Amino acid sequence: LQQRAAENQRAAEIRTKLQQRLLELGHTYSEPTGTFDELTEQGVMNFQFLSDMVADGIADDALLDALYAPDAVKGPNYGLR
């Protein structure tokens, strides 16, 4: 049970970091919650579309590599915060 709780905590931390990066790059306007919700999926799809990736909303390894790359594509909300 403790291992499962630790895994759930780690997954929430990864989702929060994903959301923070999407926000930093201007692909979403919502604050990180740690929950992969509709706004997160839309932000992922926006990033994928602008990065010439398949815009399926899935945060796989290819997406994460591109999202955290130094030259990651900026979104329409970049610089508005």
mmCIF file with all atom_site columns, N, CA and C in Angstrom:
data_model
loop_
_atom_site.group_PDB
_atom_site.id
_atom_site.type_symbol
_atom_site.label_atom_id
_atom_site.label_alt_id
_atom_site.label_comp_id
_atom_site.label_asym_id
_atom_site.label_entity_id
_atom_site.label_seq_id
_atom_site.pdbx_PDB_ins_code
_atom_site.Cartn_x
_atom_site.Cartn_y
_atom_site.Cartn_z
_atom_site.occupancy
_atom_site.B_iso_or_equiv
_atom_site.pdbx_formal_charge
_atom_site.auth_seq_id
_atom_site.auth_comp_id
_atom_site.auth_asym_id
_atom_site.auth_atom_id
_atom_site.pdbx_PDB_model_num
ATOM 1   N N  . LEU A 1 1  ? 0.825  -1.201 0.000   1.00 0.00 ? 1  LEU A N  1
ATOM 2   C CA . LEU A 1 1  ? 0.000  0.000  0.000   1.00 0.00 ? 1  LEU A CA 1
ATOM 3   C C  . LEU A 1 1  ? 0.869  1.265  0.000   1.00 0.00 ? 1  LEU A C  1
ATOM 4   N N  . GLN A 1 2  ? 1.964  1.237  0.768   1.00 0.00 ? 2  GLN A N  1
ATOM 5   C CA . GLN A 1 2  ? 2.862  2.398  0.797   1.00 0.00 ? 2  GLN A CA 1
ATOM 6   C C  . GLN A 1 2  ? 3.526  2.611  -0.553  1.00 0.00 ? 2  GLN A C  1
ATOM 7   N N  . GLN A 1 3  ? 3.887  1.497  -1.207  1.00 0.00 ? 3  GLN A N  1
ATOM 8   C CA . GLN A 1 3  ? 4.518  1.616  -2.522  1.00 0.00 ? 3  GLN A CA 1
ATOM 9   C C  . GLN A 1 3  ? 3.562  2.242  -3.521  1.00 0.00 ? 3  GLN A C  1
ATOM 10  N N  . ARG A 1 4  ? 2.316  1.842  -3.470  1.00 0.00 ? 4  ARG A N  1
ATOM 11  C CA . ARG A 1 4  ? 1.311  2.405  -4.379  1.00 0.00 ? 4  ARG A CA 1
ATOM 12  C C  . ARG A 1 4  ? 1.112  3.891  -4.120  1.00 0.00 ? 4  ARG A C  1
ATOM 13  N N  . ALA A 1 5  ? 1.085  4.280  -2.866  1.00 0.00 ? 5  ALA A N  1
ATOM 14  C CA . ALA A 1 5  ? 0.936  5.694  -2.516  1.00 0.00 ? 5  ALA A CA 1
ATOM 15  C C  . ALA A 1 5  ? 2.132  6.489  -3.026  1.00 0.00 ? 5  ALA A C  1
ATOM 16  N N  . ALA A 1 6  ? 3.316  5.917  -2.898  1.00 0.00 ? 6  ALA A N  1
ATOM 17  C CA . ALA A 1 6  ? 4.523  6.588  -3.388  1.00 0.00 ? 6  ALA A CA 1
ATOM 18  C C  . ALA A 1 6  ? 4.493  6.723  -4.909  1.00 0.00 ? 6  ALA A C  1
ATOM 19  N N  . GLU A 1 7  ? 4.021  5.694  -5.597  1.00 0.00 ? 7  GLU A N  1
ATOM 20  C CA . GLU A 1 7  ? 3.906  5.747  -7.060  1.00 0.00 ? 7  GLU A CA 1
ATOM 21  C C  . GLU A 1 7  ? 2.892  6.802  -7.487  1.00 0.00 ? 7  GLU A C  1
ATOM 22  N N  . ASN A 1 8  ? 1.778  6.877  -6.790  1.00 0.00 ? 8  ASN A N  1
ATOM 23  C CA . ASN A 1 8  ? 0.763  7.894  -7.090  1.00 0.00 ? 8  ASN A CA 1
ATOM 24  C C  . ASN A 1 8  ? 1.309  9.290  -6.861  1.00 0.00 ? 8  ASN A C  1
ATOM 25  N N  . GLN A 1 9  ? 2.075  9.471  -5.801  1.00 0.00 ? 9  GLN A N  1
ATOM 26  C CA . GLN A 1 9  ? 2.681  10.771 -5.504  1.00 0.00 ? 9  GLN A CA 1
ATOM 27  C C  . GLN A 1 9  ? 3.663  11.157 -6.599  1.00 0.00 ? 9  GLN A C  1
ATOM 28  N N  . ARG A 1 10 ? 4.482  10.199 -7.026  1.00 0.00 ? 10 ARG A N  1
ATOM 29  C CA . ARG A 1 10 ? 5.465  10.463 -8.089  1.00 0.00 ? 10 ARG A CA 1
ATOM 30  C C  . ARG A 1 10 ? 4.758  10.831 -9.392  1.00 0.00 ? 10 ARG A C  1
ATOM 31  N N  . ALA A 1 11 ? 3.686  10.119 -9.723  1.00 0.00 ? 11 ALA A N  1
ATOM 32  C CA . ALA A 1 11 ? 2.933  10.419 -10.947 1.00 0.00 ? 11 ALA A CA 1
ATOM 33  C C  . ALA A 1 11 ? 2.342  11.818 -10.881 1.00 0.00 ? 11 ALA A C  1
ATOM 34  N N  . ALA A 1 12 ? 1.831  12.221 -9.741  1.00 0.00 ? 12 ALA A N  1
ATOM 35  C CA . ALA A 1 12 ? 1.279  13.568 -9.582  1.00 0.00 ? 12 ALA A CA 1
ATOM 36  C C  . ALA A 1 12 ? 2.367  14.617 -9.738  1.00 0.00 ? 12 ALA A C  1
ATOM 37  N N  . GLU A 1 13 ? 3.566  14.333 -9.228  1.00 0.00 ? 13 GLU A N  1
ATOM 38  C CA . GLU A 1 13 ? 4.680  15.269 -9.377  1.00 0.00 ? 13 GLU A CA 1
ATOM 39  C C  . GLU A 1 13 ? 5.069  15.423 -10.843 1.00 0.00 ? 13 GLU A C  1
ATOM 40  N N  . ILE A 1 14 ? 5.083  14.326 -11.580 1.00 0.00 ? 14 ILE A N  1
ATOM 41  C CA . ILE A 1 14 ? 5.405  14.383 -13.014 1.00 0.00 ? 14 ILE A CA 1
ATOM 42  C C  . ILE A 1 14 ? 4.348  15.191 -13.758 1.00 0.00 ? 14 ILE A C  1
ATOM 43  N N  . ARG A 1 15 ? 3.070  14.962 -13.447 1.00 0.00 ? 15 ARG A N  1
ATOM 44  C CA . ARG A 1 15 ? 1.994  15.727 -14.094 1.00 0.00 ? 15 ARG A CA 1
ATOM 45  C C  . ARG A 1 15 ? 2.091  17.214 -13.756 1.00 0.00 ? 15 ARG A C  1
ATOM 46  N N  . THR A 1 16 ? 2.436  17.526 -12.517 1.00 0.00 ? 16 THR A N  1
ATOM 47  C CA . THR A 1 16 ? 2.585  18.927 -12.109 1.00 0.00 ? 16 THR A CA 1
ATOM 48  C C  . THR A 1 16 ? 3.721  19.589 -12.879 1.00 0.00 ? 16 THR A C  1
ATOM 49  N N  . LYS A 1 17 ? 4.834  18.900 -13.026 1.00 0.00 ? 17 LYS A N  1
ATOM 50  C CA . LYS A 1 17 ? 5.966  19.448 -13.786 1.00 0.00 ? 17 LYS A CA 1
ATOM 51  C C  . LYS A 1 17 ? 5.607  19.632 -15.257 1.00 0.00 ? 17 LYS A C  1
ATOM 52  N N  . LEU A 1 18 ? 4.864  18.686 -15.811 1.00 0.00 ? 18 LEU A N  1
ATOM 53  C CA . LEU A 1 18 ? 4.389  18.803 -17.188 1.00 0.00 ? 18 LEU A CA 1
ATOM 54  C C  . LEU A 1 18 ? 3.518  20.044 -17.336 1.00 0.00 ? 18 LEU A C  1
ATOM 55  N N  . GLN A 1 19 ? 2.590  20.219 -16.427 1.00 0.00 ? 19 GLN A N  1
ATOM 56  C CA . GLN A 1 19 ? 1.699  21.377 -16.469 1.00 0.00 ? 19 GLN A CA 1
ATOM 57  C C  . GLN A 1 19 ? 2.480  22.680 -16.308 1.00 0.00 ? 19 GLN A C  1
ATOM 58  N N  . GLN A 1 20 ? 3.466  22.689 -15.437 1.00 0.00 ? 20 GLN A N  1
ATOM 59  C CA . GLN A 1 20 ? 4.281  23.889 -15.237 1.00 0.00 ? 20 GLN A CA 1
ATOM 60  C C  . GLN A 1 20 ? 5.036  24.245 -16.513 1.00 0.00 ? 20 GLN A C  1
ATOM 61  N N  . ARG A 1 21 ? 5.575  23.239 -17.181 1.00 0.00 ? 21 ARG A N  1
ATOM 62  C CA . ARG A 1 21 ? 6.319  23.491 -18.421 1.00 0.00 ? 21 ARG A CA 1
ATOM 63  C C  . ARG A 1 21 ? 5.375  23.988 -19.521 1.00 0.00 ? 21 ARG A C  1
ATOM 64  N N  . LEU A 1 22 ? 4.201  23.398 -19.620 1.00 0.00 ? 22 LEU A N  1
ATOM 65  C CA . LEU A 1 22 ? 3.225  23.880 -20.607 1.00 0.00 ? 22 LEU A CA 1
ATOM 66  C C  . LEU A 1 22 ? 2.864  25.337 -20.334 1.00 0.00 ? 22 LEU A C  1
ATOM 67  N N  . LEU A 1 23 ? 2.722  25.691 -19.071 1.00 0.00 ? 23 LEU A N  1
ATOM 68  C CA . LEU A 1 23 ? 2.412  27.066 -18.682 1.00 0.00 ? 23 LEU A CA 1
ATOM 69  C C  . LEU A 1 23 ? 3.572  27.997 -19.018 1.00 0.00 ? 23 LEU A C  1
ATOM 70  N N  . GLU A 1 24 ? 4.791  27.585 -18.690 1.00 0.00 ? 24 GLU A N  1
ATOM 71  C CA . GLU A 1 24 ? 5.986  28.399 -18.990 1.00 0.00 ? 24 GLU A CA 1
ATOM 72  C C  . GLU A 1 24 ? 6.110  28.690 -20.474 1.00 0.00 ? 24 GLU A C  1
ATOM 73  N N  . LEU A 1 25 ? 5.793  27.698 -21.296 1.00 0.00 ? 25 LEU A N  1
ATOM 74  C CA . LEU A 1 25 ? 5.932  27.851 -22.742 1.00 0.00 ? 25 LEU A CA 1
ATOM 75  C C  . LEU A 1 25 ? 4.719  28.493 -23.408 1.00 0.00 ? 25 LEU A C  1
ATOM 76  N N  . GLY A 1 26 ? 3.659  28.735 -22.641 1.00 0.00 ? 26 GLY A N  1
ATOM 77  C CA . GLY A 1 26 ? 2.487  29.402 -23.201 1.00 0.00 ? 26 GLY A CA 1
ATOM 78  C C  . GLY A 1 26 ? 1.514  28.497 -23.918 1.00 0.00 ? 26 GLY A C  1
ATOM 79  N N  . HIS A 1 27 ? 1.505  27.212 -23.573 1.00 0.00 ? 27 HIS A N  1
ATOM 80  C CA . HIS A 1 27 ? 0.578  26.280 -24.210 1.00 0.00 ? 27 HIS A CA 1
ATOM 81  C C  . HIS A 1 27 ? -0.677 26.045 -23.386 1.00 0.00 ? 27 HIS A C  1
ATOM 82  N N  . THR A 1 28 ? -0.716 26.613 -22.200 1.00 0.00 ? 28 THR A N  1
ATOM 83  C CA . THR A 1 28 ? -1.896 26.554 -21.355 1.00 0.00 ? 28 THR A CA 1
ATOM 84  C C  . THR A 1 28 ? -1.910 27.805 -20.494 1.00 0.00 ? 28 THR A C  1
ATOM 85  N N  . TYR A 1 29 ? -3.030 28.081 -19.906 1.00 0.00 ? 29 TYR A N  1
ATOM 86  C CA . TYR A 1 29 ? -3.140 29.237 -19.023 1.00 0.00 ? 29 TYR A CA 1
ATOM 87  C C  . TYR A 1 29 ? -3.529 28.812 -17.613 1.00 0.00 ? 29 TYR A C  1
ATOM 88  N N  . SER A 1 30 ? -3.715 27.507 -17.413 1.00 0.00 ? 30 SER A N  1
ATOM 89  C CA . SER A 1 30 ? -4.162 27.032 -16.101 1.00 0.00 ? 30 SER A CA 1
ATOM 90  C C  . SER A 1 30 ? -2.978 26.723 -15.198 1.00 0.00 ? 30 SER A C  1
ATOM 91  N N  . GLU A 1 31 ? -3.181 26.929 -13.917 1.00 0.00 ? 31 GLU A N  1
ATOM 92  C CA . GLU A 1 31 ? -2.157 26.637 -12.921 1.00 0.00 ? 31 GLU A CA 1
ATOM 93  C C  . GLU A 1 31 ? -2.026 25.118 -12.748 1.00 0.00 ? 31 GLU A C  1
ATOM 94  N N  . PRO A 1 32 ? -0.827 24.629 -12.469 1.00 0.00 ? 32 PRO A N  1
ATOM 95  C CA . PRO A 1 32 ? -0.626 23.195 -12.264 1.00 0.00 ? 32 PRO A CA 1
ATOM 96  C C  . PRO A 1 32 ? -1.446 22.660 -11.084 1.00 0.00 ? 32 PRO A C  1
ATOM 97  N N  . THR A 1 33 ? -2.050 21.493 -11.308 1.00 0.00 ? 33 THR A N  1
ATOM 98  C CA . THR A 1 33 ? -2.856 20.846 -10.275 1.00 0.00 ? 33 THR A CA 1
ATOM 99  C C  . THR A 1 33 ? -2.373 19.438 -9.947  1.00 0.00 ? 33 THR A C  1
ATOM 100 N N  . GLY A 1 34 ? -1.585 18.854 -10.838 1.00 0.00 ? 34 GLY A N  1
ATOM 101 C CA . GLY A 1 34 ? -1.155 17.474 -10.655 1.00 0.00 ? 34 GLY A CA 1
ATOM 102 C C  . GLY A 1 34 ? -2.134 16.471 -11.220 1.00 0.00 ? 34 GLY A C  1
ATOM 103 N N  . THR A 1 35 ? -3.240 16.955 -11.777 1.00 0.00 ? 35 THR A N  1
ATOM 104 C CA . THR A 1 35 ? -4.255 16.105 -12.393 1.00 0.00 ? 35 THR A CA 1
ATOM 105 C C  . THR A 1 35 ? -4.235 16.323 -13.898 1.00 0.00 ? 35 THR A C  1
ATOM 106 N N  . PHE A 1 36 ? -4.177 15.232 -14.660 1.00 0.00 ? 36 PHE A N  1
ATOM 107 C CA . PHE A 1 36 ? -4.191 15.345 -16.112 1.00 0.00 ? 36 PHE A CA 1
ATOM 108 C C  . PHE A 1 36 ? -5.631 15.560 -16.550 1.00 0.00 ? 36 PHE A C  1
ATOM 109 N N  . ASP A 1 37 ? -6.013 16.830 -16.608 1.00 0.00 ? 37 ASP A N  1
ATOM 110 C CA . ASP A 1 37 ? -7.391 17.186 -16.924 1.00 0.00 ? 37 ASP A CA 1
ATOM 111 C C  . ASP A 1 37 ? -7.511 17.644 -18.382 1.00 0.00 ? 37 ASP A C  1
ATOM 112 N N  . GLU A 1 38 ? -8.686 18.139 -18.728 1.00 0.00 ? 38 GLU A N  1
ATOM 113 C CA . GLU A 1 38 ? -8.954 18.563 -20.106 1.00 0.00 ? 38 GLU A CA 1
ATOM 114 C C  . GLU A 1 38 ? -8.035 19.709 -20.546 1.00 0.00 ? 38 GLU A C  1
ATOM 115 N N  . LEU A 1 39 ? -7.764 20.649 -19.646 1.00 0.00 ? 39 LEU A N  1
ATOM 116 C CA . LEU A 1 39 ? -6.882 21.766 -19.996 1.00 0.00 ? 39 LEU A CA 1
ATOM 117 C C  . LEU A 1 39 ? -5.453 21.299 -20.231 1.00 0.00 ? 39 LEU A C  1
ATOM 118 N N  . THR A 1 40 ? -5.019 20.311 -19.458 1.00 0.00 ? 40 THR A N  1
ATOM 119 C CA . THR A 1 40 ? -3.686 19.756 -19.664 1.00 0.00 ? 40 THR A CA 1
ATOM 120 C C  . THR A 1 40 ? -3.613 19.049 -21.010 1.00 0.00 ? 40 THR A C  1
ATOM 121 N N  . GLU A 1 41 ? -4.625 18.249 -21.299 1.00 0.00 ? 41 GLU A N  1
ATOM 122 C CA . GLU A 1 41 ? -4.654 17.547 -22.576 1.00 0.00 ? 41 GLU A CA 1
ATOM 123 C C  . GLU A 1 41 ? -4.654 18.539 -23.738 1.00 0.00 ? 41 GLU A C  1
ATOM 124 N N  . GLN A 1 42 ? -5.410 19.605 -23.618 1.00 0.00 ? 42 GLN A N  1
ATOM 125 C CA . GLN A 1 42 ? -5.453 20.620 -24.668 1.00 0.00 ? 42 GLN A CA 1
ATOM 126 C C  . GLN A 1 42 ? -4.092 21.295 -24.828 1.00 0.00 ? 42 GLN A C  1
ATOM 127 N N  . GLY A 1 43 ? -3.422 21.570 -23.718 1.00 0.00 ? 43 GLY A N  1
ATOM 128 C CA . GLY A 1 43 ? -2.083 22.150 -23.777 1.00 0.00 ? 43 GLY A CA 1
ATOM 129 C C  . GLY A 1 43 ? -1.092 21.221 -24.448 1.00 0.00 ? 43 GLY A C  1
ATOM 130 N N  . VAL A 1 44 ? -1.183 19.932 -24.128 1.00 0.00 ? 44 VAL A N  1
ATOM 131 C CA . VAL A 1 44 ? -0.315 18.931 -24.773 1.00 0.00 ? 44 VAL A CA 1
ATOM 132 C C  . VAL A 1 44 ? -0.592 18.893 -26.264 1.00 0.00 ? 44 VAL A C  1
ATOM 133 N N  . MET A 1 45 ? -1.857 18.874 -26.640 1.00 0.00 ? 45 MET A N  1
ATOM 134 C CA . MET A 1 45 ? -2.218 18.826 -28.057 1.00 0.00 ? 45 MET A CA 1
ATOM 135 C C  . MET A 1 45 ? -1.757 20.083 -28.791 1.00 0.00 ? 45 MET A C  1
ATOM 136 N N  . ASN A 1 46 ? -1.861 21.233 -28.151 1.00 0.00 ? 46 ASN A N  1
ATOM 137 C CA . ASN A 1 46 ? -1.400 22.479 -28.755 1.00 0.00 ? 46 ASN A CA 1
ATOM 138 C C  . ASN A 1 46 ? 0.109  22.418 -28.997 1.00 0.00 ? 46 ASN A C  1
ATOM 139 N N  . PHE A 1 47 ? 0.843  21.964 -27.986 1.00 0.00 ? 47 PHE A N  1
ATOM 140 C CA . PHE A 1 47 ? 2.298  21.828 -28.145 1.00 0.00 ? 47 PHE A CA 1
ATOM 141 C C  . PHE A 1 47 ? 2.621  20.848 -29.268 1.00 0.00 ? 47 PHE A C  1
ATOM 142 N N  . GLN A 1 48 ? 1.946  19.709 -29.274 1.00 0.00 ? 48 GLN A N  1
ATOM 143 C CA . GLN A 1 48 ? 2.210  18.717 -30.312 1.00 0.00 ? 48 GLN A CA 1
ATOM 144 C C  . GLN A 1 48 ? 1.935  19.284 -31.700 1.00 0.00 ? 48 GLN A C  1
ATOM 145 N N  . PHE A 1 49 ? 0.830  19.952 -31.866 1.00 0.00 ? 49 PHE A N  1
ATOM 146 C CA . PHE A 1 49 ? 0.464  20.526 -33.160 1.00 0.00 ? 49 PHE A CA 1
ATOM 147 C C  . PHE A 1 49 ? 1.522  21.517 -33.633 1.00 0.00 ? 49 PHE A C  1
ATOM 148 N N  . LEU A 1 50 ? 1.908  22.434 -32.754 1.00 0.00 ? 50 LEU A N  1
ATOM 149 C CA . LEU A 1 50 ? 2.891  23.455 -33.132 1.00 0.00 ? 50 LEU A CA 1
ATOM 150 C C  . LEU A 1 50 ? 4.290  22.883 -33.316 1.00 0.00 ? 50 LEU A C  1
ATOM 151 N N  . SER A 1 51 ? 4.517  21.690 -32.779 1.00 0.00 ? 51 SER A N  1
ATOM 152 C CA . SER A 1 51 ? 5.813  21.018 -32.913 1.00 0.00 ? 51 SER A CA 1
ATOM 153 C C  . SER A 1 51 ? 5.814  20.001 -34.046 1.00 0.00 ? 51 SER A C  1
ATOM 154 N N  . ASP A 1 52 ? 4.774  20.012 -34.875 1.00 0.00 ? 52 ASP A N  1
ATOM 155 C CA . ASP A 1 52 ? 4.636  19.067 -35.987 1.00 0.00 ? 52 ASP A CA 1
ATOM 156 C C  . ASP A 1 52 ? 4.655  17.611 -35.528 1.00 0.00 ? 52 ASP A C  1
ATOM 157 N N  . MET A 1 53 ? 4.033  17.365 -34.375 1.00 0.00 ? 53 MET A N  1
ATOM 158 C CA . MET A 1 53 ? 3.876  16.012 -33.868 1.00 0.00 ? 53 MET A CA 1
ATOM 159 C C  . MET A 1 53 ? 2.410  15.623 -34.050 1.00 0.00 ? 53 MET A C  1
ATOM 160 N N  . VAL A 1 54 ? 2.114  14.346 -33.909 1.00 0.00 ? 54 VAL A N  1
ATOM 161 C CA . VAL A 1 54 ? 0.723  13.905 -33.931 1.00 0.00 ? 54 VAL A CA 1
ATOM 162 C C  . VAL A 1 54 ? 0.045  14.475 -32.686 1.00 0.00 ? 54 VAL A C  1
ATOM 163 N N  . ALA A 1 55 ? -0.988 15.259 -32.881 1.00 0.00 ? 55 ALA A N  1
ATOM 164 C CA . ALA A 1 55 ? -1.668 15.934 -31.775 1.00 0.00 ? 55 ALA A CA 1
ATOM 165 C C  . ALA A 1 55 ? -2.720 15.018 -31.165 1.00 0.00 ? 55 ALA A C  1
ATOM 166 N N  . ASP A 1 56 ? -2.239 14.024 -30.395 1.00 0.00 ? 56 ASP A N  1
ATOM 167 C CA . ASP A 1 56 ? -3.142 13.055 -29.790 1.00 0.00 ? 56 ASP A CA 1
ATOM 168 C C  . ASP A 1 56 ? -3.360 13.285 -28.291 1.00 0.00 ? 56 ASP A C  1
ATOM 169 N N  . GLY A 1 57 ? -2.651 14.256 -27.724 1.00 0.00 ? 57 GLY A N  1
ATOM 170 C CA . GLY A 1 57 ? -2.831 14.568 -26.312 1.00 0.00 ? 57 GLY A CA 1
ATOM 171 C C  . GLY A 1 57 ? -2.162 13.610 -25.358 1.00 0.00 ? 57 GLY A C  1
ATOM 172 N N  . ILE A 1 58 ? -1.349 12.709 -25.880 1.00 0.00 ? 58 ILE A N  1
ATOM 173 C CA . ILE A 1 58 ? -0.670 11.715 -25.040 1.00 0.00 ? 58 ILE A CA 1
ATOM 174 C C  . ILE A 1 58 ? 0.728  12.216 -24.682 1.00 0.00 ? 58 ILE A C  1
ATOM 175 N N  . ALA A 1 59 ? 1.008  12.236 -23.403 1.00 0.00 ? 59 ALA A N  1
ATOM 176 C CA . ALA A 1 59 ? 2.312  12.715 -22.916 1.00 0.00 ? 59 ALA A CA 1
ATOM 177 C C  . ALA A 1 59 ? 3.287  11.546 -22.845 1.00 0.00 ? 59 ALA A C  1
ATOM 178 N N  . ASP A 1 60 ? 3.778  11.131 -24.007 1.00 0.00 ? 60 ASP A N  1
ATOM 179 C CA . ASP A 1 60 ? 4.732  10.027 -24.067 1.00 0.00 ? 60 ASP A CA 1
ATOM 180 C C  . ASP A 1 60 ? 6.164  10.550 -23.998 1.00 0.00 ? 60 ASP A C  1
ATOM 181 N N  . ASP A 1 61 ? 7.127  9.651  -24.121 1.00 0.00 ? 61 ASP A N  1
ATOM 182 C CA . ASP A 1 61 ? 8.537  10.049 -24.012 1.00 0.00 ? 61 ASP A CA 1
ATOM 183 C C  . ASP A 1 61 ? 8.943  11.063 -25.079 1.00 0.00 ? 61 ASP A C  1
ATOM 184 N N  . ALA A 1 62 ? 8.445  10.895 -26.295 1.00 0.00 ? 62 ALA A N  1
ATOM 185 C CA . ALA A 1 62 ? 8.781  11.829 -27.374 1.00 0.00 ? 62 ALA A CA 1
ATOM 186 C C  . ALA A 1 62 ? 8.285  13.231 -27.046 1.00 0.00 ? 62 ALA A C  1
ATOM 187 N N  . LEU A 1 63 ? 7.085  13.321 -26.503 1.00 0.00 ? 63 LEU A N  1
ATOM 188 C CA . LEU A 1 63 ? 6.544  14.622 -26.119 1.00 0.00 ? 63 LEU A CA 1
ATOM 189 C C  . LEU A 1 63 ? 7.395  15.243 -25.020 1.00 0.00 ? 63 LEU A C  1
ATOM 190 N N  . LEU A 1 64 ? 7.707  14.461 -24.006 1.00 0.00 ? 64 LEU A N  1
ATOM 191 C CA . LEU A 1 64 ? 8.481  14.994 -22.882 1.00 0.00 ? 64 LEU A CA 1
ATOM 192 C C  . LEU A 1 64 ? 9.864  15.460 -23.331 1.00 0.00 ? 64 LEU A C  1
ATOM 193 N N  . ASP A 1 65 ? 10.498 14.687 -24.216 1.00 0.00 ? 65 ASP A N  1
ATOM 194 C CA . ASP A 1 65 ? 11.803 15.106 -24.745 1.00 0.00 ? 65 ASP A CA 1
ATOM 195 C C  . ASP A 1 65 ? 11.691 16.444 -25.462 1.00 0.00 ? 65 ASP A C  1
ATOM 196 N N  . ALA A 1 66 ? 10.681 16.592 -26.305 1.00 0.00 ? 66 ALA A N  1
ATOM 197 C CA . ALA A 1 66 ? 10.498 17.838 -27.055 1.00 0.00 ? 66 ALA A CA 1
ATOM 198 C C  . ALA A 1 66 ? 10.105 18.994 -26.136 1.00 0.00 ? 66 ALA A C  1
ATOM 199 N N  . LEU A 1 67 ? 9.276  18.717 -25.153 1.00 0.00 ? 67 LEU A N  1
ATOM 200 C CA . LEU A 1 67 ? 8.781  19.753 -24.244 1.00 0.00 ? 67 LEU A CA 1
ATOM 201 C C  . LEU A 1 67 ? 9.894  20.337 -23.389 1.00 0.00 ? 67 LEU A C  1
ATOM 202 N N  . TYR A 1 68 ? 10.834 19.491 -22.982 1.00 0.00 ? 68 TYR A N  1
ATOM 203 C CA . TYR A 1 68 ? 11.917 19.948 -22.115 1.00 0.00 ? 68 TYR A CA 1
ATOM 204 C C  . TYR A 1 68 ? 13.194 20.312 -22.881 1.00 0.00 ? 68 TYR A C  1
ATOM 205 N N  . ALA A 1 69 ? 13.144 20.268 -24.201 1.00 0.00 ? 69 ALA A N  1
ATOM 206 C CA . ALA A 1 69 ? 14.295 20.659 -25.017 1.00 0.00 ? 69 ALA A CA 1
ATOM 207 C C  . ALA A 1 69 ? 14.513 22.170 -24.893 1.00 0.00 ? 69 ALA A C  1
ATOM 208 N N  . PRO A 1 70 ? 15.762 22.608 -24.976 1.00 0.00 ? 70 PRO A N  1
ATOM 209 C CA . PRO A 1 70 ? 16.050 24.053 -24.864 1.00 0.00 ? 70 PRO A CA 1
ATOM 210 C C  . PRO A 1 70 ? 15.340 24.893 -25.932 1.00 0.00 ? 70 PRO A C  1
ATOM 211 N N  . ASP A 1 71 ? 15.084 24.299 -27.091 1.00 0.00 ? 71 ASP A N  1
ATOM 212 C CA . ASP A 1 71 ? 14.439 25.034 -28.182 1.00 0.00 ? 71 ASP A CA 1
ATOM 213 C C  . ASP A 1 71 ? 12.964 24.650 -28.336 1.00 0.00 ? 71 ASP A C  1
ATOM 214 N N  . ALA A 1 72 ? 12.318 24.260 -27.232 1.00 0.00 ? 72 ALA A N  1
ATOM 215 C CA . ALA A 1 72 ? 10.911 23.858 -27.277 1.00 0.00 ? 72 ALA A CA 1
ATOM 216 C C  . ALA A 1 72 ? 10.051 24.979 -27.858 1.00 0.00 ? 72 ALA A C  1
ATOM 217 N N  . VAL A 1 73 ? 9.077  24.589 -28.668 1.00 0.00 ? 73 VAL A N  1
ATOM 218 C CA . VAL A 1 73 ? 8.183  25.538 -29.332 1.00 0.00 ? 73 VAL A CA 1
ATOM 219 C C  . VAL A 1 73 ? 7.351  26.290 -28.296 1.00 0.00 ? 73 VAL A C  1
ATOM 220 N N  . LYS A 1 74 ? 7.288  27.587 -28.461 1.00 0.00 ? 74 LYS A N  1
ATOM 221 C CA . LYS A 1 74 ? 6.480  28.423 -27.568 1.00 0.00 ? 74 LYS A CA 1
ATOM 222 C C  . LYS A 1 74 ? 5.058  28.523 -28.108 1.00 0.00 ? 74 LYS A C  1
ATOM 223 N N  . GLY A 1 75 ? 4.112  28.654 -27.199 1.00 0.00 ? 75 GLY A N  1
ATOM 224 C CA . GLY A 1 75 ? 2.706  28.689 -27.560 1.00 0.00 ? 75 GLY A CA 1
ATOM 225 C C  . GLY A 1 75 ? 2.149  30.098 -27.635 1.00 0.00 ? 75 GLY A C  1
ATOM 226 N N  . PRO A 1 76 ? 0.873  30.203 -27.961 1.00 0.00 ? 76 PRO A N  1
ATOM 227 C CA . PRO A 1 76 ? 0.227  31.498 -28.155 1.00 0.00 ? 76 PRO A CA 1
ATOM 228 C C  . PRO A 1 76 ? 0.138  32.342 -26.887 1.00 0.00 ? 76 PRO A C  1
ATOM 229 N N  . ASN A 1 77 ? 0.250  31.732 -25.726 1.00 0.00 ? 77 ASN A N  1
ATOM 230 C CA . ASN A 1 77 ? 0.171  32.488 -24.470 1.00 0.00 ? 77 ASN A CA 1
ATOM 231 C C  . ASN A 1 77 ? 1.556  32.815 -23.906 1.00 0.00 ? 77 ASN A C  1
ATOM 232 N N  . TYR A 1 78 ? 2.618  32.540 -24.664 1.00 0.00 ? 78 TYR A N  1
ATOM 233 C CA . TYR A 1 78 ? 3.972  32.782 -24.163 1.00 0.00 ? 78 TYR A CA 1
ATOM 234 C C  . TYR A 1 78 ? 4.182  34.264 -23.893 1.00 0.00 ? 78 TYR A C  1
ATOM 235 N N  . GLY A 1 79 ? 4.717  34.552 -22.723 1.00 0.00 ? 79 GLY A N  1
ATOM 236 C CA . GLY A 1 79 ? 5.024  35.939 -22.354 1.00 0.00 ? 79 GLY A CA 1
ATOM 237 C C  . GLY A 1 79 ? 3.858  36.714 -21.781 1.00 0.00 ? 79 GLY A C  1
ATOM 238 N N  . LEU A 1 80 ? 2.697  36.086 -21.673 1.00 0.00 ? 80 LEU A N  1
ATOM 239 C CA . LEU A 1 80 ? 1.535  36.785 -21.138 1.00 0.00 ? 80 LEU A CA 1
ATOM 240 C C  . LEU A 1 80 ? 1.456  36.736 -19.619 1.00 0.00 ? 80 LEU A C  1
ATOM 241 N N  . ARG A 1 81 ? 2.303  35.961 -18.984 1.00 0.00 ? 81 ARG A N  1
ATOM 242 C CA . ARG A 1 81 ? 2.311  35.848 -17.528 1.00 0.00 ? 81 ARG A CA 1
ATOM 243 C C  . ARG A 1 81 ? 3.471  36.598 -16.958 1.00 0.00 ? 81 ARG A C  1
#
